[in-house]
Structure formats: structure tokens, C-alpha cells
PDB file of C-alpha atoms in Angstrom:
ATOM      1  CA  GLY A 127      -0.015   0.088  -0.001  1.00 38.00           C
ATOM      2  CA  GLU A 128       0.964   3.607   0.011  1.00 43.00           C
ATOM      3  CA  SER A 129       2.975   4.930   2.971  1.00 55.00           C
ATOM      4  CA  VAL A 130       4.886   8.183   3.255  1.00 65.00           C
ATOM      5  CA  GLY A 131       6.569   8.959   6.477  1.00 61.00           C
ATOM      6  CA  LEU A 132       9.039  11.477   7.960  1.00 55.00           C
ATOM      7  CA  HIS A 133      11.799  10.510  10.198  1.00 67.00           C
ATOM      8  CA  LEU A 134      11.609  13.282  12.766  1.00 82.00           C
ATOM      9  CA  PRO A 135       8.514  15.255  13.954  1.00 90.00           C
ATOM     10  CA  THR A 136      10.481  18.383  14.823  1.00 93.00           C
ATOM     11  CA  LEU A 137      13.692  20.094  13.647  1.00 95.00           C
ATOM     12  CA  SER A 138      15.210  23.122  15.268  1.00 96.00           C
ATOM     13  CA  VAL A 139      17.563  25.095  13.046  1.00 96.00           C
ATOM     14  CA  GLN A 140      19.837  28.092  13.591  1.00 97.00           C
ATOM     15  CA  GLU A 141      19.119  31.057  11.278  1.00 97.00           C
ATOM     16  CA  GLY A 142      21.573  30.942   8.387  1.00 97.00           C
ATOM     17  CA  ASP A 143      22.369  27.263   8.682  1.00 97.00           C
ATOM     18  CA  ASN A 144      21.334  24.613   6.228  1.00 96.00           C
ATOM     19  CA  SER A 145      18.302  22.382   7.032  1.00 95.00           C
ATOM     20  CA  ILE A 146      17.729  18.792   5.966  1.00 95.00           C
ATOM     21  CA  ILE A 147      14.407  17.251   6.311  1.00 95.00           C
ATOM     22  CA  ASN A 148      14.021  13.559   5.641  1.00 93.00           C
ATOM     23  CA  CYS A 149      11.240  11.210   4.546  1.00 92.00           C
ATOM     24  CA  ALA A 150      10.830   7.520   3.866  1.00 89.00           C
ATOM     25  CA  TYR A 151       8.371   6.119   1.440  1.00 86.00           C
ATOM     26  CA  SER A 152       7.154   2.670   0.574  1.00 78.00           C
ATOM     27  CA  ASN A 153       5.272   2.935  -2.727  1.00 75.00           C
ATOM     28  CA  SER A 154       7.720   2.741  -5.610  1.00 73.00           C
ATOM     29  CA  ALA A 155       5.023   3.071  -8.220  1.00 82.00           C
ATOM     30  CA  SER A 156       4.454   6.885  -7.559  1.00 85.00           C
ATOM     31  CA  ASP A 157       5.112   9.368 -10.476  1.00 86.00           C
ATOM     32  CA  TYR A 158       6.393  12.208  -8.496  1.00 91.00           C
ATOM     33  CA  PHE A 159       7.700  12.826  -4.980  1.00 94.00           C
ATOM     34  CA  ILE A 160       6.930  16.305  -3.637  1.00 95.00           C
ATOM     35  CA  TRP A 161       7.541  18.619  -0.710  1.00 96.00           C
ATOM     36  CA  TYR A 162       4.995  20.940   0.682  1.00 97.00           C
ATOM     37  CA  LYS A 163       5.244  23.649   3.243  1.00 97.00           C
ATOM     38  CA  GLN A 164       2.317  24.470   5.602  1.00 97.00           C
ATOM     39  CA  GLU A 165       2.297  27.623   7.683  1.00 96.00           C
ATOM     40  CA  SER A 166      -0.085  28.156  10.563  1.00 94.00           C
ATOM     41  CA  GLY A 167      -3.607  28.942   9.454  1.00 91.00           C
ATOM     42  CA  LYS A 168      -2.816  28.291   5.755  1.00 94.00           C
ATOM     43  CA  GLY A 169      -3.151  25.397   3.331  1.00 96.00           C
ATOM     44  CA  PRO A 170      -0.086  23.444   2.064  1.00 97.00           C
ATOM     45  CA  GLN A 171       2.048  25.257  -0.361  1.00 96.00           C
ATOM     46  CA  PHE A 172       4.056  23.503  -3.122  1.00 95.00           C
ATOM     47  CA  ILE A 173       7.777  23.756  -2.815  1.00 96.00           C
ATOM     48  CA  ILE A 174       9.455  21.430  -5.184  1.00 96.00           C
ATOM     49  CA  ASP A 175       8.908  17.961  -6.720  1.00 95.00           C
ATOM     50  CA  ILE A 176      11.059  15.283  -8.287  1.00 95.00           C
ATOM     51  CA  ARG A 177      10.099  12.734 -10.922  1.00 94.00           C
ATOM     52  CA  SER A 178      10.576   9.125  -9.864  1.00 92.00           C
ATOM     53  CA  ASN A 179      13.153   8.684 -12.642  1.00 93.00           C
ATOM     54  CA  MET A 180      15.473  11.426 -11.200  1.00 96.00           C
ATOM     55  CA  ASP A 181      17.683  11.461  -8.146  1.00 96.00           C
ATOM     56  CA  LYS A 182      18.238  15.253  -7.543  1.00 97.00           C
ATOM     57  CA  ARG A 183      16.549  18.491  -8.462  1.00 97.00           C
ATOM     58  CA  GLN A 184      17.344  22.027  -7.343  1.00 97.00           C
ATOM     59  CA  GLY A 185      15.201  25.015  -6.876  1.00 95.00           C
ATOM     60  CA  GLN A 186      15.611  28.470  -5.320  1.00 93.00           C
ATOM     61  CA  ARG A 187      17.512  27.748  -2.031  1.00 96.00           C
ATOM     62  CA  VAL A 188      16.055  24.192  -2.008  1.00 98.00           C
ATOM     63  CA  THR A 189      17.225  20.929  -3.286  1.00 98.00           C
ATOM     64  CA  VAL A 190      15.354  17.572  -3.224  1.00 98.00           C
ATOM     65  CA  LEU A 191      17.197  14.329  -3.256  1.00 97.00           C
ATOM     66  CA  LEU A 192      15.598  10.912  -4.066  1.00 96.00           C
ATOM     67  CA  ASN A 193      17.250   7.702  -3.292  1.00 93.00           C
ATOM     68  CA  LYS A 194      15.164   4.857  -4.773  1.00 90.00           C
ATOM     69  CA  THR A 195      17.481   2.227  -3.446  1.00 90.00           C
ATOM     70  CA  VAL A 196      16.475   2.812   0.118  1.00 90.00           C
ATOM     71  CA  LYS A 197      13.290   4.539  -0.700  1.00 90.00           C
ATOM     72  CA  HIS A 198      14.350   7.885   0.949  1.00 92.00           C
ATOM     73  CA  LEU A 199      13.485  11.456   0.090  1.00 94.00           C
ATOM     74  CA  SER A 200      15.053  14.589   1.548  1.00 96.00           C
ATOM     75  CA  LEU A 201      14.668  18.290   1.362  1.00 97.00           C
ATOM     76  CA  GLN A 202      17.635  20.539   1.873  1.00 97.00           C
ATOM     77  CA  ILE A 203      17.086  24.283   2.586  1.00 97.00           C
ATOM     78  CA  ALA A 204      20.063  26.531   2.186  1.00 97.00           C
ATOM     79  CA  ALA A 205      20.566  29.520   4.502  1.00 97.00           C
ATOM     80  CA  THR A 206      17.450  28.871   6.566  1.00 97.00           C
ATOM     81  CA  GLN A 207      15.462  31.977   7.292  1.00 96.00           C
ATOM     82  CA  PRO A 208      12.727  32.803   9.882  1.00 96.00           C
ATOM     83  CA  GLY A 209      10.215  32.591   7.174  1.00 96.00           C
ATOM     84  CA  ASP A 210      10.995  28.954   6.683  1.00 97.00           C
ATOM     85  CA  SER A 211       9.501  28.101   9.965  1.00 97.00           C
ATOM     86  CA  ALA A 212       6.506  25.749   9.114  1.00 97.00           C
ATOM     87  CA  VAL A 213       5.432  22.184   8.924  1.00 97.00           C
ATOM     88  CA  TYR A 214       6.935  20.381   5.965  1.00 97.00           C
ATOM     89  CA  PHE A 215       5.231  17.442   4.292  1.00 96.00           C
ATOM     90  CA  CYS A 216       6.567  14.930   1.874  1.00 94.00           C
ATOM     91  CA  ALA A 217       4.031  13.457  -0.430  1.00 94.00           C
ATOM     92  CA  GLU A 218       3.892  11.200  -3.369  1.00 92.00           C
ATOM     93  CA  SER A 219       1.747  11.782  -6.450  1.00 89.00           C
ATOM     94  CA  ARG A 220       0.002   9.256  -8.570  1.00 84.00           C
ATOM     95  CA  ASN A 221      -2.906   9.944 -11.008  1.00 78.00           C
ATOM     96  CA  TYR A 222      -3.281  13.452  -9.433  1.00 80.00           C
ATOM     97  CA  LYS A 223      -3.730  12.005  -5.978  1.00 88.00           C
ATOM     98  CA  LEU A 224      -1.401  13.147  -3.180  1.00 92.00           C
ATOM     99  CA  SER A 225      -0.511  10.977  -0.333  1.00 93.00           C
ATOM    100  CA  PHE A 226       1.029  12.903   2.564  1.00 93.00           C
ATOM    101  CA  GLY A 227       3.175  11.845   5.321  1.00 88.00           C
ATOM    102  CA  ALA A 228       2.694  13.163   9.025  1.00 83.00           C
ATOM    103  CA  GLY A 229       5.010  16.226   8.621  1.00 92.00           C
ATOM    104  CA  THR A 230       8.130  17.731  10.301  1.00 95.00           C
ATOM    105  CA  THR A 231       7.777  21.116  12.207  1.00 96.00           C
ATOM    106  CA  VAL A 232      10.814  23.213  11.459  1.00 97.00           C
ATOM    107  CA  THR A 233      11.539  25.967  13.933  1.00 97.00           C
ATOM    108  CA  VAL A 234      14.198  28.622  13.045  1.00 97.00           C
ATOM    109  CA  ARG A 235      16.230  30.163  15.967  1.00 95.00           C
ATOM    110  CA  ALA A 236      17.371  33.632  15.651  1.00 91.00           C
TER     111      ALA A 236
ATOM    112  CA  GLU B 255      -1.720  33.698  -2.429  1.00 72.00           C
ATOM    113  CA  THR B 256      -3.051  30.623  -4.256  1.00 75.00           C
ATOM    114  CA  GLY B 257      -6.275  32.103  -5.590  1.00 88.00           C
ATOM    115  CA  VAL B 258      -8.193  29.392  -3.971  1.00 95.00           C
ATOM    116  CA  THR B 259     -10.846  30.414  -1.457  1.00 96.00           C
ATOM    117  CA  GLN B 260     -12.881  28.303   0.964  1.00 97.00           C
ATOM    118  CA  SER B 261     -15.982  29.086   3.048  1.00 97.00           C
ATOM    119  CA  PRO B 262     -16.794  29.095   5.861  1.00 98.00           C
ATOM    120  CA  THR B 263     -13.521  29.533   7.733  1.00 97.00           C
ATOM    121  CA  HIS B 264     -14.906  27.794  10.786  1.00 97.00           C
ATOM    122  CA  LEU B 265     -17.955  25.759  11.507  1.00 97.00           C
ATOM    123  CA  ILE B 266     -19.461  24.026  14.508  1.00 98.00           C
ATOM    124  CA  LYS B 267     -21.973  21.233  14.000  1.00 98.00           C
ATOM    125  CA  THR B 268     -23.708  18.542  16.096  1.00 98.00           C
ATOM    126  CA  ARG B 269     -23.158  14.843  15.631  1.00 98.00           C
ATOM    127  CA  GLY B 270     -25.749  13.496  13.099  1.00 98.00           C
ATOM    128  CA  GLN B 271     -26.090  16.774  11.167  1.00 98.00           C
ATOM    129  CA  GLN B 272     -25.152  17.490   7.646  1.00 98.00           C
ATOM    130  CA  VAL B 273     -22.636  20.076   6.400  1.00 98.00           C
ATOM    131  CA  THR B 274     -21.723  21.613   3.067  1.00 98.00           C
ATOM    132  CA  LEU B 275     -18.269  23.184   2.598  1.00 98.00           C
ATOM    133  CA  ARG B 276     -17.474  25.361  -0.452  1.00 98.00           C
ATOM    134  CA  CYS B 277     -14.399  26.029  -2.557  1.00 97.00           C
ATOM    135  CA  SER B 278     -13.746  28.420  -5.299  1.00 96.00           C
ATOM    136  CA  SER B 279     -10.633  27.902  -7.559  1.00 92.00           C
ATOM    137  CA  GLN B 280      -9.082  29.982 -10.454  1.00 87.00           C
ATOM    138  CA  SER B 281     -10.255  30.008 -13.924  1.00 84.00           C
ATOM    139  CA  GLY B 282      -8.670  27.182 -15.956  1.00 84.00           C
ATOM    140  CA  HIS B 283      -8.207  24.811 -12.810  1.00 88.00           C
ATOM    141  CA  ASN B 284     -10.574  22.125 -13.887  1.00 89.00           C
ATOM    142  CA  THR B 285      -9.404  19.549 -11.483  1.00 92.00           C
ATOM    143  CA  VAL B 286     -10.136  19.979  -7.796  1.00 95.00           C
ATOM    144  CA  SER B 287      -9.369  17.643  -4.840  1.00 96.00           C
ATOM    145  CA  TRP B 288     -10.614  17.588  -1.359  1.00 98.00           C
ATOM    146  CA  TYR B 289      -8.512  16.525   1.625  1.00 98.00           C
ATOM    147  CA  GLN B 290      -9.247  16.047   5.285  1.00 98.00           C
ATOM    148  CA  GLN B 291      -6.494  17.059   7.746  1.00 98.00           C
ATOM    149  CA  ALA B 292      -6.756  15.903  11.373  1.00 96.00           C
ATOM    150  CA  LEU B 293      -4.845  17.758  13.955  1.00 93.00           C
ATOM    151  CA  GLY B 294      -1.143  17.185  13.874  1.00 91.00           C
ATOM    152  CA  GLN B 295      -1.373  14.892  10.765  1.00 94.00           C
ATOM    153  CA  GLY B 296      -0.977  15.291   7.084  1.00 95.00           C
ATOM    154  CA  PRO B 297      -3.903  15.861   4.759  1.00 97.00           C
ATOM    155  CA  GLN B 298      -5.784  12.687   3.569  1.00 97.00           C
ATOM    156  CA  PHE B 299      -7.182  12.447   0.069  1.00 96.00           C
ATOM    157  CA  ILE B 300     -11.062  12.334   0.027  1.00 97.00           C
ATOM    158  CA  PHE B 301     -11.822  12.531  -3.638  1.00 96.00           C
ATOM    159  CA  GLN B 302     -11.134  14.466  -6.858  1.00 95.00           C
ATOM    160  CA  TYR B 303     -13.401  15.913  -9.460  1.00 95.00           C
ATOM    161  CA  TYR B 304     -12.549  16.644 -13.133  1.00 92.00           C
ATOM    162  CA  ARG B 305     -14.903  18.521 -15.364  1.00 90.00           C
ATOM    163  CA  GLU B 306     -17.770  17.868 -12.953  1.00 92.00           C
ATOM    164  CA  GLU B 307     -17.286  14.131 -12.535  1.00 94.00           C
ATOM    165  CA  GLU B 308     -15.720  12.263  -9.656  1.00 94.00           C
ATOM    166  CA  ASN B 309     -12.289  11.039 -10.829  1.00 91.00           C
ATOM    167  CA  GLY B 310     -10.867   9.158  -7.946  1.00 93.00           C
ATOM    168  CA  ARG B 311     -11.798   8.522  -4.256  1.00 95.00           C
ATOM    169  CA  GLY B 312      -9.828   7.755  -1.137  1.00 94.00           C
ATOM    170  CA  ASN B 313     -10.780   5.655   1.794  1.00 95.00           C
ATOM    171  CA  PHE B 314     -13.781   7.675   2.927  1.00 97.00           C
ATOM    172  CA  PRO B 315     -17.404   6.454   3.234  1.00 97.00           C
ATOM    173  CA  PRO B 316     -20.303   7.381   0.924  1.00 97.00           C
ATOM    174  CA  ARG B 317     -21.672   9.938   3.320  1.00 98.00           C
ATOM    175  CA  PHE B 318     -18.759  12.164   1.983  1.00 98.00           C
ATOM    176  CA  SER B 319     -19.957  13.464  -1.348  1.00 97.00           C
ATOM    177  CA  GLY B 320     -19.145  16.228  -3.687  1.00 97.00           C
ATOM    178  CA  LEU B 321     -20.072  18.429  -6.520  1.00 97.00           C
ATOM    179  CA  GLN B 322     -18.097  20.571  -8.987  1.00 96.00           C
ATOM    180  CA  PHE B 323     -19.665  23.263 -11.096  1.00 94.00           C
ATOM    181  CA  PRO B 324     -18.727  24.824 -14.472  1.00 91.00           C
ATOM    182  CA  ASN B 325     -17.607  28.062 -12.809  1.00 89.00           C
ATOM    183  CA  TYR B 326     -14.566  26.449 -11.033  1.00 89.00           C
ATOM    184  CA  SER B 327     -16.366  26.171  -7.699  1.00 94.00           C
ATOM    185  CA  SER B 328     -17.006  23.000  -5.829  1.00 97.00           C
ATOM    186  CA  GLU B 329     -18.695  21.584  -2.643  1.00 98.00           C
ATOM    187  CA  LEU B 330     -17.877  18.801  -0.107  1.00 98.00           C
ATOM    188  CA  ASN B 331     -21.017  17.449   1.543  1.00 98.00           C
ATOM    189  CA  VAL B 332     -20.807  15.321   4.681  1.00 98.00           C
ATOM    190  CA  ASN B 333     -23.941  13.604   6.010  1.00 98.00           C
ATOM    191  CA  ALA B 334     -24.554  12.024   9.472  1.00 98.00           C
ATOM    192  CA  LEU B 335     -21.635  13.809  11.045  1.00 98.00           C
ATOM    193  CA  GLU B 336     -19.429  11.860  13.479  1.00 98.00           C
ATOM    194  CA  LEU B 337     -17.138  13.285  16.121  1.00 98.00           C
ATOM    195  CA  ASP B 338     -14.203  11.992  14.227  1.00 97.00           C
ATOM    196  CA  ASP B 339     -15.110  14.136  11.280  1.00 98.00           C
ATOM    197  CA  SER B 340     -13.707  17.184  13.206  1.00 98.00           C
ATOM    198  CA  ALA B 341     -10.835  18.280  11.127  1.00 98.00           C
ATOM    199  CA  LEU B 342      -9.449  20.904   8.662  1.00 98.00           C
ATOM    200  CA  TYR B 343     -10.939  20.401   5.235  1.00 98.00           C
ATOM    201  CA  LEU B 344      -8.831  21.446   2.398  1.00 98.00           C
ATOM    202  CA  CYS B 345      -9.572  21.902  -1.256  1.00 97.00           C
ATOM    203  CA  ALA B 346      -6.887  22.002  -3.876  1.00 96.00           C
ATOM    204  CA  SER B 347      -7.018  22.839  -7.586  1.00 94.00           C
ATOM    205  CA  ILE B 348      -4.893  21.927 -10.404  1.00 90.00           C
ATOM    206  CA  GLU B 349      -4.385  24.112 -13.605  1.00 87.00           C
ATOM    207  CA  SER B 350      -5.349  22.184 -16.719  1.00 83.00           C
ATOM    208  CA  GLY B 351      -2.293  20.547 -18.521  1.00 80.00           C
ATOM    209  CA  THR B 352       0.251  21.301 -15.793  1.00 81.00           C
ATOM    210  CA  ASN B 353       2.268  19.334 -13.340  1.00 82.00           C
ATOM    211  CA  PRO B 354      -0.140  17.248 -11.225  1.00 81.00           C
ATOM    212  CA  SER B 355       2.159  17.633  -8.263  1.00 86.00           C
ATOM    213  CA  GLU B 356       1.802  21.403  -8.001  1.00 89.00           C
ATOM    214  CA  GLN B 357      -1.714  21.721  -6.386  1.00 92.00           C
ATOM    215  CA  TYR B 358      -3.127  24.930  -5.165  1.00 94.00           C
ATOM    216  CA  PHE B 359      -4.542  24.630  -1.695  1.00 96.00           C
ATOM    217  CA  GLY B 360      -7.161  26.897  -0.059  1.00 97.00           C
ATOM    218  CA  PRO B 361      -6.818  28.014   3.512  1.00 97.00           C
ATOM    219  CA  GLY B 362      -9.257  25.293   4.682  1.00 97.00           C
ATOM    220  CA  THR B 363     -12.492  25.122   6.681  1.00 98.00           C
ATOM    221  CA  ARG B 364     -12.104  24.093  10.281  1.00 98.00           C
ATOM    222  CA  LEU B 365     -15.018  21.828  11.164  1.00 98.00           C
ATOM    223  CA  THR B 366     -15.772  20.892  14.817  1.00 98.00           C
ATOM    224  CA  VAL B 367     -18.475  18.224  15.565  1.00 98.00           C
ATOM    225  CA  THR B 368     -19.772  18.204  19.069  1.00 98.00           C
TER     226      THR B 368
END
């Protein structure tokens, strides 16, 4: 079945440092693996995705890595800023359906 | 912002009642999905509509139903409310012909069932 989970429920990061958020998945049939960010009182916001046939993709200050051998997905945020404080969800996409994990709460310390 | 709006923002209902939640998405976004997000958890897929037809359903009972209208608005209806239906309900739209991963979520409706 489908299962997307995160390794740690919380992550505290010093402002300016790099953040790494990890996720394990079990469904190898997904088309895309995705990261969403959810701030308090808002719906999830798309950050970046990666096709299942890729292993790395970079965006603005973010990099997503996909390791299909161990079914592991990670999100790296460079130079973490206070505005990066939020809950981060990994998700998988198949036929337009998103399956989300439980989320990691990232807190940025000044 | 995403251009997706939901109403109402908050709602309190009694067990056994029925509720209708509304979503309005952008022009050209002809796919809409509804999700249920319990406190402290990730969103769970309820169902999806494409061009006013149901196009996929998650593990939710038939008392969860929906409608999509030609003007890019949609509804989620829940009958015979149960206490466990208390959650944040999110709708998400997808622009036609674009990456299916990039879904535009509304701010949600917080439903409390007492």
C-alpha cells in the first residue's frame, strides 16, 4: 500500500544554517515525490517535486534528493530564514492523488 | 496567495447533522481535490473531481460526497456527522495541462463536531 512518512516530527535550526528534512516512502509506483510547506492557518504550499526517474533536483534555496534504493526522500534548505518556520510534508503523487506523510515542524532560531 | 478560497472559515456542527463546505478555484483549474487534515497529521485524500465528474476517491465512506460546477467552484458534503469528522478540510485545484504535483490549496475550513 501507500505509505509516506517522515523520520523526525520536529527540527530546530539556527538562522543561516542549512536544514535537512528526511522522509521514507514505501510505494515505488509513484510518479512524483513532492515537498509541501504549511504555515499556521494556511493550506499546504508546493515547494518542489522530483520525478521518480530522477535523483536530484534544485530550486531556489532548496534541493530535493531521491534515493530509490533505500526509498528515501530529503529536502535541503540553504541558509534557513525565519520565514522557513513551518510544517513540511513529503508527499507522493499518482494519478493526481497526493498521499502525505505526517509532517516535520521546522523552527528557526534567531 | 493561491487564488483558492474556501468558506466558511470555521464551522461547528452537532453529531448527526449534515454540512456543506465550499471552494472556489481559479479559472482554468478544472481539477479539484478535497482533503481532510486531522490535527497534527498530514492531509488525507477524500476525492477528486475533473470536469464535474468524480475522478478518484480515497478511503472515505459514501456519506462524504461532492459536486463541481462549471464556474470552477465545488462543494464537499458530509452527512450524518461523527465526532471523528472534526478536522481541517482543504480543497486543492490543479491547472489544466500542468504538473499534477503542483496543487493550489485553499486555507481550509475548520469543522468541529460536538
